[in-house]
Amino acid sequence: MLIKSVQDKAQFGKDHFQPVPLAKTEHGATMVVGLEPGQAIPVHHPGSDVTIVVVSGDVTLVSGDEELEHAGPGAVLHAKGGAARGIRANTRTVVVAVSCPPATAEDHREIAEHFAKGTWR
């Protein structure tokens, strides 16, 4: 698979981040994610490893005990399975996320809990 521009594939949701699957196998999943200012992929602890690359925008990244504010294009988050990870957009943002193995519904339970509480951490 070849993709000329992930930015052209990005979509943006009114209330929450918007993931768009690009590729998925039993070994991994690649998505482009659009976030509007203030939207987040809340801090959660799934069982898969993840690498997130900021394509455009300005975000706060959380990986394990580390936090990087005002991360811009080219910034990278990597977290091993079970470690905390999250991202909060300060401006309209596009990221590419690769998870290995693909995340499960149980892996996303914590995200739903954050949405219900209106929190991201």
PDB file of C-alpha atoms in Angstrom:
ATOM      1  CA  MET A   1       0.000   0.000   0.000  1.00  0.00           C
ATOM      2  CA  LEU A   2       1.160   3.496  -0.832  1.00  0.00           C
ATOM      3  CA  ILE A   3      -0.492   6.693   0.418  1.00  0.00           C
ATOM      4  CA  LYS A   4       0.474   9.984  -1.190  1.00  0.00           C
ATOM      5  CA  SER A   5      -0.758  12.163   1.690  1.00  0.00           C
ATOM      6  CA  VAL A   6      -2.132  11.071   5.065  1.00  0.00           C
ATOM      7  CA  GLN A   7      -3.371  14.623   5.565  1.00  0.00           C
ATOM      8  CA  ASP A   8      -5.777  14.107   2.657  1.00  0.00           C
ATOM      9  CA  LYS A   9      -7.158  11.016   4.439  1.00  0.00           C
ATOM     10  CA  ALA A  10      -7.667  12.745   7.824  1.00  0.00           C
ATOM     11  CA  GLN A  11     -11.199  13.387   9.048  1.00  0.00           C
ATOM     12  CA  PHE A  12     -12.345  15.551  11.947  1.00  0.00           C
ATOM     13  CA  GLY A  13     -15.224  14.862  14.337  1.00  0.00           C
ATOM     14  CA  LYS A  14     -17.330  17.463  16.115  1.00  0.00           C
ATOM     15  CA  ASP A  15     -17.058  15.952  19.600  1.00  0.00           C
ATOM     16  CA  HIS A  16     -14.153  13.497  19.587  1.00  0.00           C
ATOM     17  CA  PHE A  17     -11.022  12.530  17.683  1.00  0.00           C
ATOM     18  CA  GLN A  18     -11.664  10.817  14.370  1.00  0.00           C
ATOM     19  CA  PRO A  19      -9.571   7.727  13.494  1.00  0.00           C
ATOM     20  CA  VAL A  20      -9.425   6.564   9.867  1.00  0.00           C
ATOM     21  CA  PRO A  21      -7.981   3.068   9.328  1.00  0.00           C
ATOM     22  CA  LEU A  22      -5.277   2.948   6.673  1.00  0.00           C
ATOM     23  CA  ALA A  23      -4.158  -0.681   7.030  1.00  0.00           C
ATOM     24  CA  LYS A  24      -4.739  -3.597   9.395  1.00  0.00           C
ATOM     25  CA  THR A  25      -3.360  -7.108   9.727  1.00  0.00           C
ATOM     26  CA  GLU A  26      -3.262  -9.566  12.613  1.00  0.00           C
ATOM     27  CA  HIS A  27       0.114  -8.024  13.507  1.00  0.00           C
ATOM     28  CA  GLY A  28      -0.654  -4.297  13.470  1.00  0.00           C
ATOM     29  CA  ALA A  29      -2.957  -1.440  12.577  1.00  0.00           C
ATOM     30  CA  THR A  30      -2.142   1.955  11.068  1.00  0.00           C
ATOM     31  CA  MET A  31      -4.531   4.894  11.352  1.00  0.00           C
ATOM     32  CA  VAL A  32      -4.560   8.578  10.581  1.00  0.00           C
ATOM     33  CA  VAL A  33      -6.305  10.536  13.322  1.00  0.00           C
ATOM     34  CA  GLY A  34      -7.755  14.035  13.101  1.00  0.00           C
ATOM     35  CA  LEU A  35      -8.230  16.110  16.254  1.00  0.00           C
ATOM     36  CA  GLU A  36      -9.760  19.546  16.644  1.00  0.00           C
ATOM     37  CA  PRO A  37      -8.388  21.948  19.292  1.00  0.00           C
ATOM     38  CA  GLY A  38      -9.183  20.625  22.769  1.00  0.00           C
ATOM     39  CA  GLN A  39      -9.938  17.091  21.577  1.00  0.00           C
ATOM     40  CA  ALA A  40      -7.892  14.215  22.962  1.00  0.00           C
ATOM     41  CA  ILE A  41      -7.101  10.564  22.767  1.00  0.00           C
ATOM     42  CA  PRO A  42      -7.344  10.263  26.557  1.00  0.00           C
ATOM     43  CA  VAL A  43      -4.527   8.708  28.549  1.00  0.00           C
ATOM     44  CA  HIS A  44      -5.105   4.967  28.604  1.00  0.00           C
ATOM     45  CA  HIS A  45      -3.133   1.730  29.099  1.00  0.00           C
ATOM     46  CA  PRO A  46      -3.892  -0.768  26.286  1.00  0.00           C
ATOM     47  CA  GLY A  47      -2.002  -4.004  25.822  1.00  0.00           C
ATOM     48  CA  SER A  48      -0.497  -3.076  22.453  1.00  0.00           C
ATOM     49  CA  ASP A  49       2.638  -1.117  21.642  1.00  0.00           C
ATOM     50  CA  VAL A  50       1.958   2.182  19.878  1.00  0.00           C
ATOM     51  CA  THR A  51       3.928   4.734  17.907  1.00  0.00           C
ATOM     52  CA  ILE A  52       2.295   8.077  17.097  1.00  0.00           C
ATOM     53  CA  VAL A  53       3.865  10.635  14.761  1.00  0.00           C
ATOM     54  CA  VAL A  54       2.569  14.209  14.639  1.00  0.00           C
ATOM     55  CA  VAL A  55       2.031  15.175  10.994  1.00  0.00           C
ATOM     56  CA  SER A  56       0.583  18.644  11.589  1.00  0.00           C
ATOM     57  CA  GLY A  57      -0.621  20.737  14.497  1.00  0.00           C
ATOM     58  CA  ASP A  58       0.411  21.342  18.095  1.00  0.00           C
ATOM     59  CA  VAL A  59      -0.289  18.773  20.822  1.00  0.00           C
ATOM     60  CA  THR A  60       0.563  17.596  24.301  1.00  0.00           C
ATOM     61  CA  LEU A  61       1.894  14.020  24.251  1.00  0.00           C
ATOM     62  CA  VAL A  62       1.950  11.623  27.218  1.00  0.00           C
ATOM     63  CA  SER A  63       4.008   8.418  27.192  1.00  0.00           C
ATOM     64  CA  GLY A  64       4.534   6.578  30.471  1.00  0.00           C
ATOM     65  CA  ASP A  65       5.651   9.191  33.009  1.00  0.00           C
ATOM     66  CA  GLU A  66       6.808  11.628  30.315  1.00  0.00           C
ATOM     67  CA  GLU A  67       4.895  14.624  28.958  1.00  0.00           C
ATOM     68  CA  LEU A  68       5.819  16.818  26.003  1.00  0.00           C
ATOM     69  CA  GLU A  69       3.854  20.045  25.617  1.00  0.00           C
ATOM     70  CA  HIS A  70       3.600  21.907  22.313  1.00  0.00           C
ATOM     71  CA  ALA A  71       4.850  18.973  20.271  1.00  0.00           C
ATOM     72  CA  GLY A  72       4.644  19.745  16.562  1.00  0.00           C
ATOM     73  CA  PRO A  73       5.202  18.056  13.218  1.00  0.00           C
ATOM     74  CA  GLY A  74       7.792  15.303  13.468  1.00  0.00           C
ATOM     75  CA  ALA A  75       7.308  14.693  17.213  1.00  0.00           C
ATOM     76  CA  VAL A  76       7.000  11.003  18.110  1.00  0.00           C
ATOM     77  CA  LEU A  77       5.302   9.199  20.981  1.00  0.00           C
ATOM     78  CA  HIS A  78       6.144   5.552  21.618  1.00  0.00           C
ATOM     79  CA  ALA A  79       4.663   3.473  24.427  1.00  0.00           C
ATOM     80  CA  LYS A  80       4.992  -0.230  25.069  1.00  0.00           C
ATOM     81  CA  GLY A  81       1.951  -2.341  25.857  1.00  0.00           C
ATOM     82  CA  GLY A  82       0.446  -1.527  29.255  1.00  0.00           C
ATOM     83  CA  ALA A  83       2.145   1.881  29.507  1.00  0.00           C
ATOM     84  CA  ALA A  84       0.198   5.137  29.666  1.00  0.00           C
ATOM     85  CA  ARG A  85      -0.269   7.043  26.426  1.00  0.00           C
ATOM     86  CA  GLY A  86      -2.418   9.948  25.312  1.00  0.00           C
ATOM     87  CA  ILE A  87      -2.535  13.053  23.167  1.00  0.00           C
ATOM     88  CA  ARG A  88      -4.382  16.374  23.463  1.00  0.00           C
ATOM     89  CA  ALA A  89      -4.641  18.804  20.547  1.00  0.00           C
ATOM     90  CA  ASN A  90      -3.895  22.487  21.084  1.00  0.00           C
ATOM     91  CA  THR A  91      -4.619  23.254  17.412  1.00  0.00           C
ATOM     92  CA  ARG A  92      -6.191  21.290  14.559  1.00  0.00           C
ATOM     93  CA  THR A  93      -3.939  18.240  14.385  1.00  0.00           C
ATOM     94  CA  VAL A  94      -3.242  15.190  12.240  1.00  0.00           C
ATOM     95  CA  VAL A  95      -1.280  12.217  13.592  1.00  0.00           C
ATOM     96  CA  VAL A  96      -0.456   8.756  12.307  1.00  0.00           C
ATOM     97  CA  ALA A  97      -0.754   5.949  14.859  1.00  0.00           C
ATOM     98  CA  VAL A  98       0.607   2.420  14.496  1.00  0.00           C
ATOM     99  CA  SER A  99      -0.393  -0.188  17.090  1.00  0.00           C
ATOM    100  CA  CYS A 100       1.045  -3.693  17.343  1.00  0.00           C
ATOM    101  CA  PRO A 101      -0.924  -5.850  17.720  1.00  0.00           C
ATOM    102  CA  PRO A 102      -4.138  -3.992  16.809  1.00  0.00           C
ATOM    103  CA  ALA A 103      -6.027  -2.587  19.789  1.00  0.00           C
ATOM    104  CA  THR A 104      -9.096  -4.441  21.062  1.00  0.00           C
ATOM    105  CA  ALA A 105     -12.457  -3.171  22.343  1.00  0.00           C
ATOM    106  CA  GLU A 106     -11.200  -3.790  25.890  1.00  0.00           C
ATOM    107  CA  ASP A 107      -8.123  -1.666  25.144  1.00  0.00           C
ATOM    108  CA  HIS A 108     -10.475   1.256  24.389  1.00  0.00           C
ATOM    109  CA  ARG A 109     -12.672   0.869  27.502  1.00  0.00           C
ATOM    110  CA  GLU A 110     -10.579   3.441  29.374  1.00  0.00           C
ATOM    111  CA  ILE A 111     -11.053   5.995  26.566  1.00  0.00           C
ATOM    112  CA  ALA A 112     -14.845   5.630  26.822  1.00  0.00           C
ATOM    113  CA  GLU A 113     -14.635   6.153  30.599  1.00  0.00           C
ATOM    114  CA  HIS A 114     -12.690   9.394  30.076  1.00  0.00           C
ATOM    115  CA  PHE A 115     -15.238  10.609  27.516  1.00  0.00           C
ATOM    116  CA  ALA A 116     -18.073   9.886  29.987  1.00  0.00           C
ATOM    117  CA  LYS A 117     -16.281  11.914  32.688  1.00  0.00           C
ATOM    118  CA  GLY A 118     -15.177  14.684  30.345  1.00  0.00           C
ATOM    119  CA  THR A 119     -11.492  14.133  31.207  1.00  0.00           C
ATOM    120  CA  TRP A 120      -8.411  13.265  29.201  1.00  0.00           C
ATOM    121  CA  ARG A 121      -6.030  12.249  32.027  1.00  0.00           C
TER     122      ARG A 121
END
